[in-house]
PDB file of C-alpha atoms and ligand atoms in Angstrom:
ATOM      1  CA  UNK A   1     111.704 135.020 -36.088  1.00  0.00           C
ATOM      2  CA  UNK A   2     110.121 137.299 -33.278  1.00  0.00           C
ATOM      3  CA  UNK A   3     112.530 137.415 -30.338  1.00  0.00           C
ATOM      4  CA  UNK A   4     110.420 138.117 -27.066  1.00  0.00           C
ATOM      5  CA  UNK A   5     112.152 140.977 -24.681  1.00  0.00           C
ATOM      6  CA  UNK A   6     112.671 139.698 -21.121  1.00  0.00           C
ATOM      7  CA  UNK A   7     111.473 142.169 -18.393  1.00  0.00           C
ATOM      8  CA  UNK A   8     115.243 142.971 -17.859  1.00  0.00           C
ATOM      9  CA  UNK A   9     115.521 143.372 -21.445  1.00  0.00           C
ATOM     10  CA  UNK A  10     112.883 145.642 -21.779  1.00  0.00           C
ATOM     11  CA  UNK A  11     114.630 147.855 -19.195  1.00  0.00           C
ATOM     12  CA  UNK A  12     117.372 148.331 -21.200  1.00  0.00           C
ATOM     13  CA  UNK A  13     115.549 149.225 -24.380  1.00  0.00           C
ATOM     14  CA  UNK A  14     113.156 151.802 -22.221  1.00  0.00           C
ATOM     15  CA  UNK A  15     116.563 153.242 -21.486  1.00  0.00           C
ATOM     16  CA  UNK A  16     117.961 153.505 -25.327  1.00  0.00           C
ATOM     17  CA  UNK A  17     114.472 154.777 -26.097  1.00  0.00           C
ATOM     18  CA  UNK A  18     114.551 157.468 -23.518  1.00  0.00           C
ATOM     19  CA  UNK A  19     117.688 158.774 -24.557  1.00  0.00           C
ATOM     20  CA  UNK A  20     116.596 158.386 -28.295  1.00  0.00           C
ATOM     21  CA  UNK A  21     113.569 160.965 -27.274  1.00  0.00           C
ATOM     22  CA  UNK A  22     115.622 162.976 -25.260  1.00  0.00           C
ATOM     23  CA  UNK A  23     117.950 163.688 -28.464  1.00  0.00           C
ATOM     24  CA  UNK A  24     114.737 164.284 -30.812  1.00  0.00           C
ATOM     25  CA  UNK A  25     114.261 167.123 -28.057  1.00  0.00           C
ATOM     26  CA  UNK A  26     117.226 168.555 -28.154  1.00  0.00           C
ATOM     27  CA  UNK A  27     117.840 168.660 -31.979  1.00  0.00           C
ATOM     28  CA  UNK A  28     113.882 169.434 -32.286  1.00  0.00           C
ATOM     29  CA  UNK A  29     114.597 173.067 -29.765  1.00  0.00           C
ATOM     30  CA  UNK A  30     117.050 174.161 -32.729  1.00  0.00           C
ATOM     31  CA  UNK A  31     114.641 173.594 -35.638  1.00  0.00           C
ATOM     32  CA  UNK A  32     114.292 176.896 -36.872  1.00  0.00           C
ATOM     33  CA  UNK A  33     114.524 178.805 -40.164  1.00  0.00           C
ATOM     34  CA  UNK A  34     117.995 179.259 -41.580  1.00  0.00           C
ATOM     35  CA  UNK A  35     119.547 175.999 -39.192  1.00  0.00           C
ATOM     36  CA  UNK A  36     120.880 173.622 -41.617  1.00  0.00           C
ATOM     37  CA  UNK A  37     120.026 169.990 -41.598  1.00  0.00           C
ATOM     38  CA  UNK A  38     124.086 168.869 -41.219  1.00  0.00           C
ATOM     39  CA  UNK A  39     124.039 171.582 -37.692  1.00  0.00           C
ATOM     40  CA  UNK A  40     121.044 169.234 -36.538  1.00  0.00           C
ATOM     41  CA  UNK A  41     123.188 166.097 -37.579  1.00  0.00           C
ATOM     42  CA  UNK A  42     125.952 167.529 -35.811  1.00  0.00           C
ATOM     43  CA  UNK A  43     123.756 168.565 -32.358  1.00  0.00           C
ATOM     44  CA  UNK A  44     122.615 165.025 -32.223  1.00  0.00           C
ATOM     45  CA  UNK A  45     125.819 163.454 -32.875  1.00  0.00           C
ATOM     46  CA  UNK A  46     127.049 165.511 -29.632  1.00  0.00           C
ATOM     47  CA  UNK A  47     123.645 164.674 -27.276  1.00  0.00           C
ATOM     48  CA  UNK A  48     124.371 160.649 -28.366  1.00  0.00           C
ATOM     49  CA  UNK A  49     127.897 161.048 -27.043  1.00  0.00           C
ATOM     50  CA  UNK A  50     127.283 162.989 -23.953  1.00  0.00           C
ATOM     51  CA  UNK A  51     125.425 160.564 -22.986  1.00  0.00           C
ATOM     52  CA  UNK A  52     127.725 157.438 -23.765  1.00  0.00           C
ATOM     53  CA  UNK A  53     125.551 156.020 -26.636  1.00  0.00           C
ATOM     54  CA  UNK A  54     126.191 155.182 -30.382  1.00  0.00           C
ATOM     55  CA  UNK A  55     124.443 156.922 -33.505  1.00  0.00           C
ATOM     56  CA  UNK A  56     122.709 153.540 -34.713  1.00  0.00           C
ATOM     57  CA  UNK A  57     121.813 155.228 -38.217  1.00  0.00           C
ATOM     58  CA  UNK A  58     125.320 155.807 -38.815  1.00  0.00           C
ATOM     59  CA  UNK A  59     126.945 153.071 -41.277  1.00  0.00           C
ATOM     60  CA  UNK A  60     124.048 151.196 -40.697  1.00  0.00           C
ATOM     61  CA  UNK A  61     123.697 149.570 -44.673  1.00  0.00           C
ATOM     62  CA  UNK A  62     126.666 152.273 -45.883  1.00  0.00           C
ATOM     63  CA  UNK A  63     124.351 155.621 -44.026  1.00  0.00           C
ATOM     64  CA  UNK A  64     126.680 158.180 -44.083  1.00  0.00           C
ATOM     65  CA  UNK A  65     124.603 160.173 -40.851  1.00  0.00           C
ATOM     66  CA  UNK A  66     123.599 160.247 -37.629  1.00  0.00           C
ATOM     67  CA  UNK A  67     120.074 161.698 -38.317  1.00  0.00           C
ATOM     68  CA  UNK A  68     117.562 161.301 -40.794  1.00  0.00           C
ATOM     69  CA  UNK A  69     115.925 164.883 -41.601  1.00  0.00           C
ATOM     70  CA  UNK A  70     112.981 164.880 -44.218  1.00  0.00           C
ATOM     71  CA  UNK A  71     112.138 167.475 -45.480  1.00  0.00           C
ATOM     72  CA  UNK A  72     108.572 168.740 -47.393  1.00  0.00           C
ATOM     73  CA  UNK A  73     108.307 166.509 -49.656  1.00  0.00           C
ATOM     74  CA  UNK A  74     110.650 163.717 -48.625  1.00  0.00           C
ATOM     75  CA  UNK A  75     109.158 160.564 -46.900  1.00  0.00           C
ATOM     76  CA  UNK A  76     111.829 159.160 -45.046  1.00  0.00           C
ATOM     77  CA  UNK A  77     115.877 158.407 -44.863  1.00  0.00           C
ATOM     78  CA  UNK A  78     116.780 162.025 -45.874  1.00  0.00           C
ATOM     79  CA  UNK A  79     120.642 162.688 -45.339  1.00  0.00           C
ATOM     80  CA  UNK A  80     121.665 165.536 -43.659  1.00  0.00           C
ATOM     81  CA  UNK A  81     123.043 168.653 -46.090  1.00  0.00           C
ATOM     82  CA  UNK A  82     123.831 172.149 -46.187  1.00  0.00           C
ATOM     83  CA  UNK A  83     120.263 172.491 -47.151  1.00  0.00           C
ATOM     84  CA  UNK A  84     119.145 175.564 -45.218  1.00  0.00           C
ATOM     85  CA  UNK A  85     115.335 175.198 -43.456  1.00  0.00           C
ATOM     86  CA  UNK A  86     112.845 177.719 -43.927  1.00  0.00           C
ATOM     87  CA  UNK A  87     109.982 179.132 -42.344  1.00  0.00           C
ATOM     88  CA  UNK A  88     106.693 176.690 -43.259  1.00  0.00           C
ATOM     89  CA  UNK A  89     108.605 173.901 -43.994  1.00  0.00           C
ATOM     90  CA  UNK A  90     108.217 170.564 -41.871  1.00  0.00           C
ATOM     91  CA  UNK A  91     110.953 168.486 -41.306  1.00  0.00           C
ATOM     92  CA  UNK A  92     110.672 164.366 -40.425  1.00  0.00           C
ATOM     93  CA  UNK A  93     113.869 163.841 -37.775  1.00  0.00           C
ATOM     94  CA  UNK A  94     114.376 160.017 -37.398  1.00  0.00           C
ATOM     95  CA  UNK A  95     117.111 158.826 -34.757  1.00  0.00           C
ATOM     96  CA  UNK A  96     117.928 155.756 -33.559  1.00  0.00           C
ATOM     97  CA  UNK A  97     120.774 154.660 -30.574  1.00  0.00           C
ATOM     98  CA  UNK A  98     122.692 151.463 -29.624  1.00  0.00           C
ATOM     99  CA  UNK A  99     122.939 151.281 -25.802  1.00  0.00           C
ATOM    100  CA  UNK A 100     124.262 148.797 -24.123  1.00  0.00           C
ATOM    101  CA  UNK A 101     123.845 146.349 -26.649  1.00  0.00           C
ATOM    102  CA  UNK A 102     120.575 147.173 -27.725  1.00  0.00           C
ATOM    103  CA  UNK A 103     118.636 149.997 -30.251  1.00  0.00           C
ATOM    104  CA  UNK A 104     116.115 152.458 -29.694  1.00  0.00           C
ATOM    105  CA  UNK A 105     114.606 154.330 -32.657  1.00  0.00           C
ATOM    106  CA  UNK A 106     111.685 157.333 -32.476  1.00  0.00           C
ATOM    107  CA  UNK A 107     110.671 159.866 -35.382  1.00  0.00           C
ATOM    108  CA  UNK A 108     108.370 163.356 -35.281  1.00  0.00           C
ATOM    109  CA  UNK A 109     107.617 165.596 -37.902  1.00  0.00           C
ATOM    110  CA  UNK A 110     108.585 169.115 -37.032  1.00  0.00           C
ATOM    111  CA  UNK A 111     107.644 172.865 -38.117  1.00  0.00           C
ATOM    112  CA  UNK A 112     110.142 175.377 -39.099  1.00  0.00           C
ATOM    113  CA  UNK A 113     108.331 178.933 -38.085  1.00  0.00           C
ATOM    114  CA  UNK A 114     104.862 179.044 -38.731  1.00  0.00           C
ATOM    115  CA  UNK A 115     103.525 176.493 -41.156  1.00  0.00           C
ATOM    116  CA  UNK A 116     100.131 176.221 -42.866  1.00  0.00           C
ATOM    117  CA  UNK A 117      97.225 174.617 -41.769  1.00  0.00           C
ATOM    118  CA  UNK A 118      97.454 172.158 -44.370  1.00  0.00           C
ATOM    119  CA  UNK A 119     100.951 171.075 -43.109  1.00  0.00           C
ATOM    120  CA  UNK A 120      99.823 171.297 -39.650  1.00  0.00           C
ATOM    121  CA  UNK A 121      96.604 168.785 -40.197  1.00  0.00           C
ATOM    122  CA  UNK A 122      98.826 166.110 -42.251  1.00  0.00           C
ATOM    123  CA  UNK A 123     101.444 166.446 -39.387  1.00  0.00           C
ATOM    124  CA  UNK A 124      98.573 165.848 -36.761  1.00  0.00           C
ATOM    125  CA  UNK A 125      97.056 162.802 -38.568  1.00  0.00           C
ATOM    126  CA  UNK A 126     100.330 161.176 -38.832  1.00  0.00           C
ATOM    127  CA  UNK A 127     100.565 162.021 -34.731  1.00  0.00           C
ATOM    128  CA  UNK A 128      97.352 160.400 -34.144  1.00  0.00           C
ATOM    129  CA  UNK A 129      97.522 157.824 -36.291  1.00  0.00           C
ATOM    130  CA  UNK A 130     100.799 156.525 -34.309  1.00  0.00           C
ATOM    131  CA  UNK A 131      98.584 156.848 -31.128  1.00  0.00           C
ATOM    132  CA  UNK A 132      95.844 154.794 -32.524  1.00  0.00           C
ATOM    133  CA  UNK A 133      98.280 151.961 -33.771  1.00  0.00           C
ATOM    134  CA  UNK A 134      99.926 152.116 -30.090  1.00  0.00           C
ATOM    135  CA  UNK A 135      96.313 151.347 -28.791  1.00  0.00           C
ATOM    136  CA  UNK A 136      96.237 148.140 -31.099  1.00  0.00           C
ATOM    137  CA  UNK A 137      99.627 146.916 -30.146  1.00  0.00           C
ATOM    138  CA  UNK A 138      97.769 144.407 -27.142  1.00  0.00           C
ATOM    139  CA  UNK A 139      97.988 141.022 -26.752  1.00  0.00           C
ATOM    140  CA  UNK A 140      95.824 138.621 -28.928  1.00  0.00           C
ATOM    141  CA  UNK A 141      95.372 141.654 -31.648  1.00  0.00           C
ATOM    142  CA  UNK A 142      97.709 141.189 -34.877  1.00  0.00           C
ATOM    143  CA  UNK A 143     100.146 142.978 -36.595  1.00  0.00           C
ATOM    144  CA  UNK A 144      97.713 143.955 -38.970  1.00  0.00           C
ATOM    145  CA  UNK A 145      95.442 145.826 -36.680  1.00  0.00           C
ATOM    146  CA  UNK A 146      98.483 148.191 -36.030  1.00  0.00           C
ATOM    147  CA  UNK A 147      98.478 148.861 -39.615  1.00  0.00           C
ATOM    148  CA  UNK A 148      94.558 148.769 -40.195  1.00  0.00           C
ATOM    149  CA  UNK A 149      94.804 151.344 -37.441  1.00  0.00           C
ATOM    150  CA  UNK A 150      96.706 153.649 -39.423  1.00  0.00           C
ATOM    151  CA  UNK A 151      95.444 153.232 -42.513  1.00  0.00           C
ATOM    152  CA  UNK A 152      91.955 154.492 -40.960  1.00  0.00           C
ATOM    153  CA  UNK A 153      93.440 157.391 -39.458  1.00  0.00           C
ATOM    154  CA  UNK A 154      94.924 158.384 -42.375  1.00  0.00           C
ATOM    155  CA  UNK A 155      92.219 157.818 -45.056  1.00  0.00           C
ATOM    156  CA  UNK A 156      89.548 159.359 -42.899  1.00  0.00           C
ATOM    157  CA  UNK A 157      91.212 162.535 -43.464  1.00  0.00           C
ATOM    158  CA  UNK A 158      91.797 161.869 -47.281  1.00  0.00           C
ATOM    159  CA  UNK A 159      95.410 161.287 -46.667  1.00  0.00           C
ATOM    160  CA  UNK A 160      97.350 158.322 -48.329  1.00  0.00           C
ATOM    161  CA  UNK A 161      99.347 155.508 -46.340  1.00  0.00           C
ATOM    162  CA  UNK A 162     103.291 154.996 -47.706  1.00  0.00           C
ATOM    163  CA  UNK A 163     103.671 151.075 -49.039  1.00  0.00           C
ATOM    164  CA  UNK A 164     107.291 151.048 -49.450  1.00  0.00           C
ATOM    165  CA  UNK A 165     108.493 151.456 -46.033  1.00  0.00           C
ATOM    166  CA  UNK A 166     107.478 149.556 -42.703  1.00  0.00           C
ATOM    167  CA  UNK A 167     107.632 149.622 -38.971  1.00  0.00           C
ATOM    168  CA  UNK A 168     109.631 146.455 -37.486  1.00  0.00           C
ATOM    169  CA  UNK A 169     110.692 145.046 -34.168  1.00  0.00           C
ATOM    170  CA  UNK A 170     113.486 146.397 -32.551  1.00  0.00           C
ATOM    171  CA  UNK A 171     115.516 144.928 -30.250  1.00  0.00           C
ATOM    172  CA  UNK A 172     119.735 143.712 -30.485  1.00  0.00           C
ATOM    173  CA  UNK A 173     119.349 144.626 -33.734  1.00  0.00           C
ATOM    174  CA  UNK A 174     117.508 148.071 -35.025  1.00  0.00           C
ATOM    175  CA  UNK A 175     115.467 145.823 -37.435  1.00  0.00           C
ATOM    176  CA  UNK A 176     113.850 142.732 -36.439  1.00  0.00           C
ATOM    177  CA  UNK A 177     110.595 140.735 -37.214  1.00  0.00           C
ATOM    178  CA  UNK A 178     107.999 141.256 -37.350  1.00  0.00           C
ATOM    179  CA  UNK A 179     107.101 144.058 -40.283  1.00  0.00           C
ATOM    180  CA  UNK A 180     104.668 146.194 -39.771  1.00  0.00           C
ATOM    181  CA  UNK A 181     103.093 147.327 -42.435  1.00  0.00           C
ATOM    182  CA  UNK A 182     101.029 151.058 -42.124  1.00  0.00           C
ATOM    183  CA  UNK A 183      98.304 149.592 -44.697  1.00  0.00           C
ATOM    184  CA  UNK A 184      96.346 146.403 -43.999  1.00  0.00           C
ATOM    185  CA  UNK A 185      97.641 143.707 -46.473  1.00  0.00           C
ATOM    186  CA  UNK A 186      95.812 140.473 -47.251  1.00  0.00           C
ATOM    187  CA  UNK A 187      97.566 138.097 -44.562  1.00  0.00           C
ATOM    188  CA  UNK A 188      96.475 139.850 -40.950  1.00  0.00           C
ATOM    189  CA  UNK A 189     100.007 138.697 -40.042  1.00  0.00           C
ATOM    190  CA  UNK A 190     101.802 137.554 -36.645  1.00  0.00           C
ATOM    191  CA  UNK A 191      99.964 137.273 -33.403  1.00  0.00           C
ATOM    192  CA  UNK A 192     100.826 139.943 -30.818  1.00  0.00           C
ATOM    193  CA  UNK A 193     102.298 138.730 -27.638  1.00  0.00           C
ATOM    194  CA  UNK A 194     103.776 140.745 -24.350  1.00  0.00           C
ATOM    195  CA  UNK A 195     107.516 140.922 -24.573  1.00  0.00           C
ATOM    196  CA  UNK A 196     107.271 141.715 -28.316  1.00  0.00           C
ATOM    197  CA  UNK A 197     108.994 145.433 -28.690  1.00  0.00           C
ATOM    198  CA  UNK A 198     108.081 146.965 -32.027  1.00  0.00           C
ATOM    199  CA  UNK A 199     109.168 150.145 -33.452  1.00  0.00           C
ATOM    200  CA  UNK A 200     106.029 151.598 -34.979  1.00  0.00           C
ATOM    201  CA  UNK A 201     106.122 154.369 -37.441  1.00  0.00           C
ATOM    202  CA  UNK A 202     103.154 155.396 -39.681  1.00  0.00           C
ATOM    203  CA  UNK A 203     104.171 157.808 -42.546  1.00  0.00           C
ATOM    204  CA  UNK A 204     101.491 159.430 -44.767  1.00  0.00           C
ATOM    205  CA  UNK A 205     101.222 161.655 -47.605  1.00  0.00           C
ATOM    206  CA  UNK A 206      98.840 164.383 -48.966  1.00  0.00           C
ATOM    207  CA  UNK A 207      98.939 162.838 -52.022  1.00  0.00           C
ATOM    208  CA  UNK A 208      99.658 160.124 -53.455  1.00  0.00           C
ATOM    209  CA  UNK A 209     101.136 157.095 -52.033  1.00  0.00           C
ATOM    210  CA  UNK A 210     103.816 156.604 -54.644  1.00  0.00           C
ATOM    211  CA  UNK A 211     107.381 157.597 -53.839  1.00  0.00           C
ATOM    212  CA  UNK A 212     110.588 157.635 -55.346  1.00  0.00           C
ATOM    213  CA  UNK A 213     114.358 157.458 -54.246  1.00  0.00           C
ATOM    214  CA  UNK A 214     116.443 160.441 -54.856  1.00  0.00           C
ATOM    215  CA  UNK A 215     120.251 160.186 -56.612  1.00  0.00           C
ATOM    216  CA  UNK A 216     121.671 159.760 -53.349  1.00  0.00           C
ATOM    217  CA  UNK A 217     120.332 156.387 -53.278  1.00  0.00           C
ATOM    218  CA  UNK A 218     118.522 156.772 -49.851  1.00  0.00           C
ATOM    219  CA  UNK A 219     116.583 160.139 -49.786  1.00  0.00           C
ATOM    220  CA  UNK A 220     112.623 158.980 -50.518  1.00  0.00           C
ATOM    221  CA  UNK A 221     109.861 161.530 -51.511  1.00  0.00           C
ATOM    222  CA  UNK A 222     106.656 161.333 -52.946  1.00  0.00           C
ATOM    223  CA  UNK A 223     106.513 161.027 -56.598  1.00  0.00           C
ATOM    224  CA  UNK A 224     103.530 163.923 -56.508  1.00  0.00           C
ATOM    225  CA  UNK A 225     105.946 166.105 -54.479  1.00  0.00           C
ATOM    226  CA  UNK A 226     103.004 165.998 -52.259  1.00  0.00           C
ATOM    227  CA  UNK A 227     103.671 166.891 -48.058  1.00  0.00           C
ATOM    228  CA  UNK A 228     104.737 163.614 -46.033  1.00  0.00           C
ATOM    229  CA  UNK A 229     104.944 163.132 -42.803  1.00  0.00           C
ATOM    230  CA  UNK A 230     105.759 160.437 -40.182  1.00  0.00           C
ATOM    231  CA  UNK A 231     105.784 159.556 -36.510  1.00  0.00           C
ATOM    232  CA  UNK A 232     107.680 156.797 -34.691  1.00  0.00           C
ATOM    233  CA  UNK A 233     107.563 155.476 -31.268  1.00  0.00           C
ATOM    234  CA  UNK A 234     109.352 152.381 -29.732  1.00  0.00           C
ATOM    235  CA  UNK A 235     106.425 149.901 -28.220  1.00  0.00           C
ATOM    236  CA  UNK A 236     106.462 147.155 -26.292  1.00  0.00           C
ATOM    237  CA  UNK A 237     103.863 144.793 -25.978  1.00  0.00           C
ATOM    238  CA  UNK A 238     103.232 144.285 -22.067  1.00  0.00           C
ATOM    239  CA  UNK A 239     100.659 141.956 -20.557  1.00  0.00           C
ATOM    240  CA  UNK A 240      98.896 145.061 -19.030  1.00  0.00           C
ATOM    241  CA  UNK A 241      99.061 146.789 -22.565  1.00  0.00           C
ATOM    242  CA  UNK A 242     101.373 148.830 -24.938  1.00  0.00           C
ATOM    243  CA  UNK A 243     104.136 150.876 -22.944  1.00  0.00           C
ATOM    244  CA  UNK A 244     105.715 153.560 -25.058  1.00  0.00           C
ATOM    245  CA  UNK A 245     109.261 153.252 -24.100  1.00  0.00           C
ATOM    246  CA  UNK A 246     111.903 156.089 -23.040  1.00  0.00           C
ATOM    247  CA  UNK A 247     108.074 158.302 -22.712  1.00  0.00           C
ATOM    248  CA  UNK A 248     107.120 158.819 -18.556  1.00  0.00           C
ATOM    249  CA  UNK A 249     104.352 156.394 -17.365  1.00  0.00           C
ATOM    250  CA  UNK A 250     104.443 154.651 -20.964  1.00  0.00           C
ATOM    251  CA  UNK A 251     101.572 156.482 -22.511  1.00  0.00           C
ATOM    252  CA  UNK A 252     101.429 159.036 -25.158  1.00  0.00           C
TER     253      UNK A 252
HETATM  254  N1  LIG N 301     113.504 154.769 -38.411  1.00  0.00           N
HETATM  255  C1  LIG N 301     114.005 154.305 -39.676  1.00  0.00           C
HETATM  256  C2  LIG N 301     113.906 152.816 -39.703  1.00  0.00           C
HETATM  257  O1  LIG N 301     113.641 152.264 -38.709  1.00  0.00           O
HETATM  258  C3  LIG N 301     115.339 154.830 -39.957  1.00  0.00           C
HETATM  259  C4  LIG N 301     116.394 153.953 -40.539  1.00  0.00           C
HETATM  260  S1  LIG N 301     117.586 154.939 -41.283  1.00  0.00           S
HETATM  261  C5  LIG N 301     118.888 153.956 -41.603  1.00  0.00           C
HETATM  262  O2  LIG N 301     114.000 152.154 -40.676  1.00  0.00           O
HETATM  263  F1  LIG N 301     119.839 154.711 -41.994  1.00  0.00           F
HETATM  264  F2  LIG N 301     119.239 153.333 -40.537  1.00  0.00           F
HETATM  265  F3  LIG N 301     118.556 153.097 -42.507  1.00  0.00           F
HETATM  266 CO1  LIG N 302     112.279 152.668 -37.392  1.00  0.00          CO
END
C-alpha cells in the first residue's frame, strides 16, 4: 500500500531529509585518505545527535551502524571498519534519520584524493542518472519511468544497472511501497501521484550487474569487482512537480 504524505507531513520529512544531507556534508568534509570508515560512522553518529535525531540505519533488520560506507567495489550496505581509505578510492555514504516520527534517507558517492577519470565518469553517471529519474517522478508518469530513466543514463555510457537492490517510498517507516526498481521490468508499475514521497537511489556498475554479499551478511559488491556507485535523494511527488527534500528550492 502507497501511503500519500499530507502537506504537513511532507514538512516534516523535508526536515529529516535536510538534516540527513546536512550529515552527508559533514561526514563527506572528512573523507580523506588515511580516515577510517568507523571515524566517519562515529562523526555522523555525533551530527545525528546534535541535532536531536536518531541513526535510522542503526538496528534497523540487526545493522550494527549508523552509516553505510561502500567502498570501490562494494554496491551498497557496507559496515563501517577499521578499513583505512586511500587516495583514488570512492566511497558510497548512505544515511538515513528518524525525526519526529518520520525517516529521511540520501546517498553520494565520494572521492578520496584524486581519483581517475574512470571513477570520476561512473560517479557522474550515477549523479545524473538520479537527476534524470527526479525529472520522471511527476504526476501521471509511473514508477517505471523512474527506473527506465536510469537505466538510459546508465547504459548510454556502457555502464550496467544493479537488479538486486531498489529505491522505495519513505515515509513513518524508512521502507515503504512502492519499489522502485533502477531497470525497467515488464509491469510499468504504480501510477505516480502528488503526496507520494519516494526515496530514489540509482546504483550502477562498470561492469557487470551481478553482485554478491560479503561474510558479514550485509556488505554487497559486484561479483566482477568492477567500480559501483550510487546516488540517493528523498522525492516527493508534488502537484507542481518533484521537490527534492531537505535540498533549498527543491531542485537539484
Ligand atoms: N539507503 C539504503 C536503503 O534505503 C540503506 C539501508 S541500510 C540498512 O535501503 F541498514 F538500513 F538496511
Ligand atoms: Co534508501
Amino acid at each position: 500500500m502507497i501511503v500519500i504524505k499530507t502537506p504537513a507531513e511532507i514538512d516534516i520529512l523535508r526536515e529529516c531529509n535536510r538534516i540527513v544531507l546536512e550529515v552527508l556534508d559533514e561526514v563527506g568534509r572528512r573523507v580523506q585518505p588515511g580516515v577510517t570508515t568507523l571515524e566517519l560512522d562515529a562523526i555522523a553518529g555525533r551530527a545525528v545527535r546534535r541535532r536531536g535525531a536518531e541513526a535510522a540505519f542503526k538496528g534497523y533488520r540487526g545493522y550494527p551502524k549508523s552509516l553505510c560506507t561502500s567502498v570501490n567495489e562494494e554496491v551498497v550496505h557496507g559496515i563501517p571498519s577499521h578499513r583505512r581509505l586511500r587516495e583514488g578510492d570512492i566511497v558510497g555514504i548512505d544515511f538515513g534519520v528518524r525525526y519526529r516520527g518520520y525517516c529521511g534517507d540520501a546517498a553520494r558517492t565520494v572521492r578520496v584524493g584524486r581519483v581517475g577519470g574512470g571513477a570520476a565518469r561512473l560517479i557522474e553517471t550515477a549523479e545524473r542518472a538520479l537527476r534524470e529519474a527526479i525529472a520522471a517522478a511527476v504526476p501521471g508518469n509511473r514508477v517505471g519511468d523512474i527506473s527506465s530513466a536510469i537505466q538510459r543514463t546508465a547504459e548510454a555510457e556502457g555502464y550496467s544497472v544493479i537488479r538486486d537492490f531498489v529505491g522505495h517510498g519513505i515515509g513513518r517507516d524508512l521502507h515503504e511501497d512502492p519499489q522502485i526498481p533502477n531497470y525497467a521490468a515488464s509491469e510499468r508499475g504504480p501510477r505516480l501521484r502528488p503526496g507520494m514521497v519516494l526515496a530514489i537511489e540509482p546504483m550502477i556498475a562498470a561492469g557487470g550487474w551481478e553482485v554478491e554479499v560479503a561474510e558479514n551478511g550485509w556488505t554487497a559488491r559486484t561479483k566482477d569487482r568492477s567500480l559501483s556507485a550510487h546516488a540517493e535523494y528523498s522525492v516527493a511527488v508534488g502537484g507542481a512537480g518533484p521537490v527534492v527534500l531537505g535540498v533549498d528550492g527543491g531542485s537539484v
